[in-house]
mmCIF file of C-alpha atoms in Angstrom:
data_model
loop_
_atom_site.group_PDB
_atom_site.id
_atom_site.type_symbol
_atom_site.label_atom_id
_atom_site.label_comp_id
_atom_site.label_asym_id
_atom_site.label_seq_id
_atom_site.Cartn_x
_atom_site.Cartn_y
_atom_site.Cartn_z
ATOM 1 C CA ALA A 10 -18.515 -79.871 -38.487
ATOM 2 C CA ASP A 11 -22.001 -79.931 -39.983
ATOM 3 C CA GLU A 12 -23.494 -83.385 -39.406
ATOM 4 C CA ARG A 13 -26.502 -82.946 -41.705
ATOM 5 C CA PRO A 14 -26.515 -85.202 -44.775
ATOM 6 C CA ASP A 15 -25.569 -83.753 -48.162
ATOM 7 C CA LEU A 16 -27.124 -86.498 -50.289
ATOM 8 C CA GLN A 17 -30.347 -88.433 -50.387
ATOM 9 C CA LEU A 18 -30.635 -91.749 -52.211
ATOM 10 C CA SER A 19 -33.908 -92.335 -53.980
ATOM 11 C CA SER A 20 -35.072 -95.573 -55.519
ATOM 12 C CA PHE A 21 -37.631 -95.721 -58.314
ATOM 13 C CA SER A 22 -38.972 -98.795 -60.048
ATOM 14 C CA HIS A 23 -40.473 -98.448 -63.498
ATOM 15 C CA GLY A 24 -41.498 -100.912 -66.116
ATOM 16 C CA LEU A 25 -40.201 -100.112 -69.551
ATOM 17 C CA THR A 26 -42.510 -102.835 -70.831
ATOM 18 C CA SER A 27 -45.698 -100.941 -70.030
ATOM 19 C CA ASN A 28 -46.495 -98.332 -72.707
ATOM 20 C CA PHE A 29 -42.856 -98.505 -73.898
ATOM 21 C CA GLY A 30 -41.588 -96.368 -71.026
ATOM 22 C CA ILE A 31 -43.730 -93.303 -71.763
ATOM 23 C CA ASP A 32 -44.600 -92.873 -68.068
ATOM 24 C CA PHE A 33 -40.942 -93.283 -67.136
ATOM 25 C CA LYS A 34 -39.898 -90.595 -69.640
ATOM 26 C CA LYS A 35 -42.561 -88.211 -68.365
ATOM 27 C CA SER A 36 -41.736 -88.851 -64.696
ATOM 28 C CA PHE A 37 -38.092 -87.979 -65.203
ATOM 29 C CA LYS A 38 -38.549 -85.442 -68.028
ATOM 30 C CA ILE A 39 -36.209 -87.346 -70.344
ATOM 31 C CA ASN A 40 -36.188 -86.371 -74.002
ATOM 32 C CA GLU A 41 -36.670 -89.120 -76.584
ATOM 33 C CA ASP A 42 -33.079 -89.118 -77.887
ATOM 34 C CA ILE A 43 -31.538 -89.527 -74.424
ATOM 35 C CA PHE A 44 -34.177 -92.099 -73.488
ATOM 36 C CA GLN A 45 -33.365 -94.246 -76.520
ATOM 37 C CA LYS A 46 -29.609 -94.006 -75.943
ATOM 38 C CA ILE A 47 -29.862 -95.070 -72.323
ATOM 39 C CA PHE A 48 -32.905 -97.309 -72.088
ATOM 40 C CA GLY A 49 -33.508 -98.526 -75.644
ATOM 41 C CA PRO A 50 -31.619 -101.790 -75.034
ATOM 42 C CA TYR A 51 -33.714 -102.391 -71.905
ATOM 43 C CA ARG A 52 -37.102 -101.683 -73.519
ATOM 44 C CA ASN A 53 -38.641 -105.019 -72.441
ATOM 45 C CA SER A 54 -37.279 -104.909 -68.902
ATOM 46 C CA GLU A 55 -38.210 -103.773 -65.449
ATOM 47 C CA VAL A 56 -35.888 -101.025 -64.230
ATOM 48 C CA THR A 57 -34.982 -99.873 -60.746
ATOM 49 C CA ALA A 58 -33.080 -96.610 -60.541
ATOM 50 C CA LEU A 59 -30.941 -95.547 -57.599
ATOM 51 C CA LEU A 60 -30.521 -91.797 -57.746
ATOM 52 C CA PRO A 61 -28.331 -89.622 -55.547
ATOM 53 C CA THR A 62 -29.971 -86.256 -54.917
ATOM 54 C CA LEU A 63 -28.262 -83.157 -53.545
ATOM 55 C CA ILE A 64 -30.057 -82.069 -50.400
ATOM 56 C CA ARG A 65 -27.987 -78.950 -49.776
ATOM 57 C CA PRO A 66 -26.529 -77.878 -53.123
ATOM 58 C CA LYS A 67 -23.943 -75.119 -53.054
ATOM 59 C CA SER A 68 -24.881 -73.824 -56.496
ATOM 60 C CA ARG A 69 -27.055 -70.731 -56.339
ATOM 61 C CA GLY A 70 -29.470 -69.420 -58.897
ATOM 62 C CA GLN A 71 -31.417 -66.213 -59.191
ATOM 63 C CA ILE A 72 -35.019 -65.193 -59.608
ATOM 64 C CA ARG A 73 -35.474 -61.679 -60.984
ATOM 65 C CA LEU A 74 -38.617 -59.650 -61.473
ATOM 66 C CA LYS A 75 -38.841 -58.657 -65.148
ATOM 67 C CA ASN A 76 -41.909 -56.552 -64.482
ATOM 68 C CA SER A 77 -44.981 -56.674 -62.238
ATOM 69 C CA ARG A 78 -46.218 -59.894 -63.868
ATOM 70 C CA GLU A 79 -43.144 -61.814 -65.051
ATOM 71 C CA VAL A 80 -40.104 -63.366 -63.432
ATOM 72 C CA GLU A 81 -36.842 -64.544 -64.946
ATOM 73 C CA ILE A 82 -35.436 -67.739 -63.437
ATOM 74 C CA GLU A 83 -31.787 -68.762 -63.767
ATOM 75 C CA PRO A 84 -31.393 -71.999 -61.751
ATOM 76 C CA ASN A 85 -27.614 -72.209 -62.276
ATOM 77 C CA HIS A 86 -27.651 -75.937 -61.462
ATOM 78 C CA LEU A 87 -24.275 -77.604 -60.879
ATOM 79 C CA SER A 88 -22.335 -74.365 -61.058
ATOM 80 C CA HIS A 89 -20.408 -75.172 -57.860
ATOM 81 C CA PRO A 90 -17.723 -77.896 -58.121
ATOM 82 C CA ASP A 91 -18.684 -79.370 -54.724
ATOM 83 C CA ASP A 92 -22.066 -80.314 -56.185
ATOM 84 C CA TYR A 93 -20.324 -82.438 -58.821
ATOM 85 C CA ARG A 94 -18.041 -83.952 -56.175
ATOM 86 C CA LEU A 95 -21.006 -84.983 -54.010
ATOM 87 C CA LEU A 96 -22.990 -86.412 -56.923
ATOM 88 C CA ILE A 97 -19.961 -88.423 -58.036
ATOM 89 C CA GLU A 98 -19.586 -89.741 -54.480
ATOM 90 C CA GLY A 99 -23.286 -90.666 -54.527
ATOM 91 C CA LEU A 100 -23.053 -92.400 -57.909
ATOM 92 C CA ARG A 101 -20.055 -94.429 -56.757
ATOM 93 C CA TYR A 102 -21.962 -95.428 -53.627
ATOM 94 C CA CYS A 103 -25.020 -96.467 -55.702
ATOM 95 C CA TYR A 104 -22.842 -98.484 -58.055
ATOM 96 C CA GLY A 105 -21.282 -100.202 -55.035
ATOM 97 C CA LEU A 106 -24.753 -101.091 -53.708
ATOM 98 C CA ILE A 107 -25.797 -102.539 -57.057
ATOM 99 C CA ASN A 108 -22.748 -104.806 -56.981
ATOM 100 C CA THR A 109 -23.505 -106.256 -53.544
ATOM 101 C CA GLN A 110 -24.486 -109.874 -53.080
ATOM 102 C CA ALA A 111 -27.966 -108.817 -51.921
ATOM 103 C CA PHE A 112 -28.666 -107.044 -55.214
ATOM 104 C CA GLN A 113 -27.189 -109.881 -57.232
ATOM 105 C CA ASN A 114 -29.313 -112.422 -55.313
ATOM 106 C CA ALA A 115 -32.378 -110.393 -56.324
ATOM 107 C CA GLY A 116 -31.335 -110.718 -59.965
ATOM 108 C CA LEU A 117 -30.495 -107.029 -60.334
ATOM 109 C CA THR A 118 -27.599 -106.070 -62.553
ATOM 110 C CA PRO A 119 -26.249 -102.642 -63.425
ATOM 111 C CA PHE A 120 -26.826 -101.431 -66.939
ATOM 112 C CA LYS A 121 -23.892 -100.115 -68.934
ATOM 113 C CA PRO A 122 -24.628 -96.538 -69.960
ATOM 114 C CA GLU A 123 -21.005 -95.923 -70.850
ATOM 115 C CA SER A 124 -21.544 -97.627 -74.198
ATOM 116 C CA HIS A 125 -24.380 -95.216 -74.965
ATOM 117 C CA LEU A 126 -23.412 -91.839 -73.547
ATOM 118 C CA CYS A 127 -19.873 -91.492 -72.336
ATOM 119 C CA ASP A 128 -17.833 -93.875 -74.450
ATOM 120 C CA HIS A 129 -15.136 -91.207 -74.823
ATOM 121 C CA THR A 130 -14.201 -91.707 -71.130
ATOM 122 C CA ASP A 131 -12.824 -94.644 -69.181
ATOM 123 C CA PRO A 132 -15.689 -96.323 -67.304
ATOM 124 C CA TYR A 133 -16.141 -95.462 -63.636
ATOM 125 C CA THR A 134 -13.485 -92.726 -63.556
ATOM 126 C CA GLU A 135 -14.206 -89.211 -62.354
ATOM 127 C CA SER A 136 -14.493 -88.015 -65.959
ATOM 128 C CA TYR A 137 -16.973 -90.824 -66.670
ATOM 129 C CA TRP A 138 -19.196 -89.899 -63.703
ATOM 130 C CA THR A 139 -18.935 -86.199 -64.629
ATOM 131 C CA CYS A 140 -20.034 -87.042 -68.174
ATOM 132 C CA LEU A 141 -23.040 -88.999 -66.877
ATOM 133 C CA ILE A 142 -24.042 -86.114 -64.612
ATOM 134 C CA GLN A 143 -23.776 -83.656 -67.502
ATOM 135 C CA GLN A 144 -25.876 -85.926 -69.740
ATOM 136 C CA PHE A 145 -28.520 -87.089 -67.300
ATOM 137 C CA ALA A 146 -28.827 -84.816 -64.248
ATOM 138 C CA PHE A 147 -32.187 -83.185 -63.703
ATOM 139 C CA SER A 148 -33.841 -81.021 -61.124
ATOM 140 C CA ALA A 149 -36.440 -82.811 -59.055
ATOM 141 C CA ASN A 150 -37.476 -79.680 -57.153
ATOM 142 C CA PHE A 151 -37.603 -81.300 -53.768
ATOM 143 C CA ALA A 152 -35.451 -81.621 -50.671
ATOM 144 C CA VAL A 153 -34.589 -77.907 -50.782
ATOM 145 C CA GLY A 154 -36.693 -74.772 -50.716
ATOM 146 C CA SER A 155 -36.849 -72.111 -53.360
ATOM 147 C CA CYS A 156 -35.420 -69.442 -51.066
ATOM 148 C CA LYS A 157 -33.994 -69.053 -47.595
ATOM 149 C CA MET A 158 -35.971 -67.545 -44.734
ATOM 150 C CA GLY A 159 -34.122 -65.540 -42.110
ATOM 151 C CA HIS A 160 -33.752 -62.375 -40.094
ATOM 152 C CA ASP A 161 -32.398 -59.055 -41.352
ATOM 153 C CA ASN A 162 -28.844 -59.921 -40.279
ATOM 154 C CA ASP A 163 -28.734 -63.008 -42.565
ATOM 155 C CA PRO A 164 -27.333 -61.925 -45.978
ATOM 156 C CA MET A 165 -28.510 -65.159 -47.658
ATOM 157 C CA ALA A 166 -32.126 -64.788 -46.491
ATOM 158 C CA VAL A 167 -34.541 -63.894 -49.279
ATOM 159 C CA VAL A 168 -37.686 -63.759 -47.163
ATOM 160 C CA ASP A 169 -38.233 -62.633 -43.590
ATOM 161 C CA PRO A 170 -40.028 -64.748 -40.940
ATOM 162 C CA GLU A 171 -43.344 -63.350 -42.264
ATOM 163 C CA LEU A 172 -42.503 -64.703 -45.779
ATOM 164 C CA ARG A 173 -42.117 -61.188 -47.218
ATOM 165 C CA VAL A 174 -39.570 -60.932 -50.021
ATOM 166 C CA ARG A 175 -36.842 -58.506 -49.017
ATOM 167 C CA GLY A 176 -36.707 -55.372 -51.170
ATOM 168 C CA VAL A 177 -40.024 -56.019 -52.957
ATOM 169 C CA GLN A 178 -43.276 -54.547 -51.672
ATOM 170 C CA ASN A 179 -46.415 -56.687 -51.485
ATOM 171 C CA LEU A 180 -44.730 -59.967 -52.463
ATOM 172 C CA ARG A 181 -44.568 -63.110 -50.332
ATOM 173 C CA VAL A 182 -43.150 -66.541 -51.057
ATOM 174 C CA ILE A 183 -44.857 -69.637 -49.725
ATOM 175 C CA ASP A 184 -42.894 -72.790 -50.415
#
């Protein structure tokens, strides 16, 4: 069995009081409508976010050369069901941490996004977590590379050990 972790938990603290959360929105690339639905009620609060991040997603995207100067990128995020399963596991774990005595002693309480985003589901069920992922997941572009390096006998390798892109002359990827 592979013993490497599948998830990484990240913690971010942001003040929604300073500049009305503009920095927070920019940091997480949240559009105004979603921001207001989720964080509007907490506008004058300090917020700490616990975020599960996929370290080894199973979903695979594609990068295609359109011509000698342009590429077409199809990230295909969350196209594999195991990615949803792992994120749901991570969200449940985060919610469990927030409800520990240590977090409560620090005065931290979970916010209730179900009343803003996923009120058509029963809170904390698999369909609820899936809804939250669909509404709020974003790509952070870290913890994984853009393409796999490997030898000629590795069918998943995009670049060779010299960083040359297989099947394309005079192109290297440095990530």
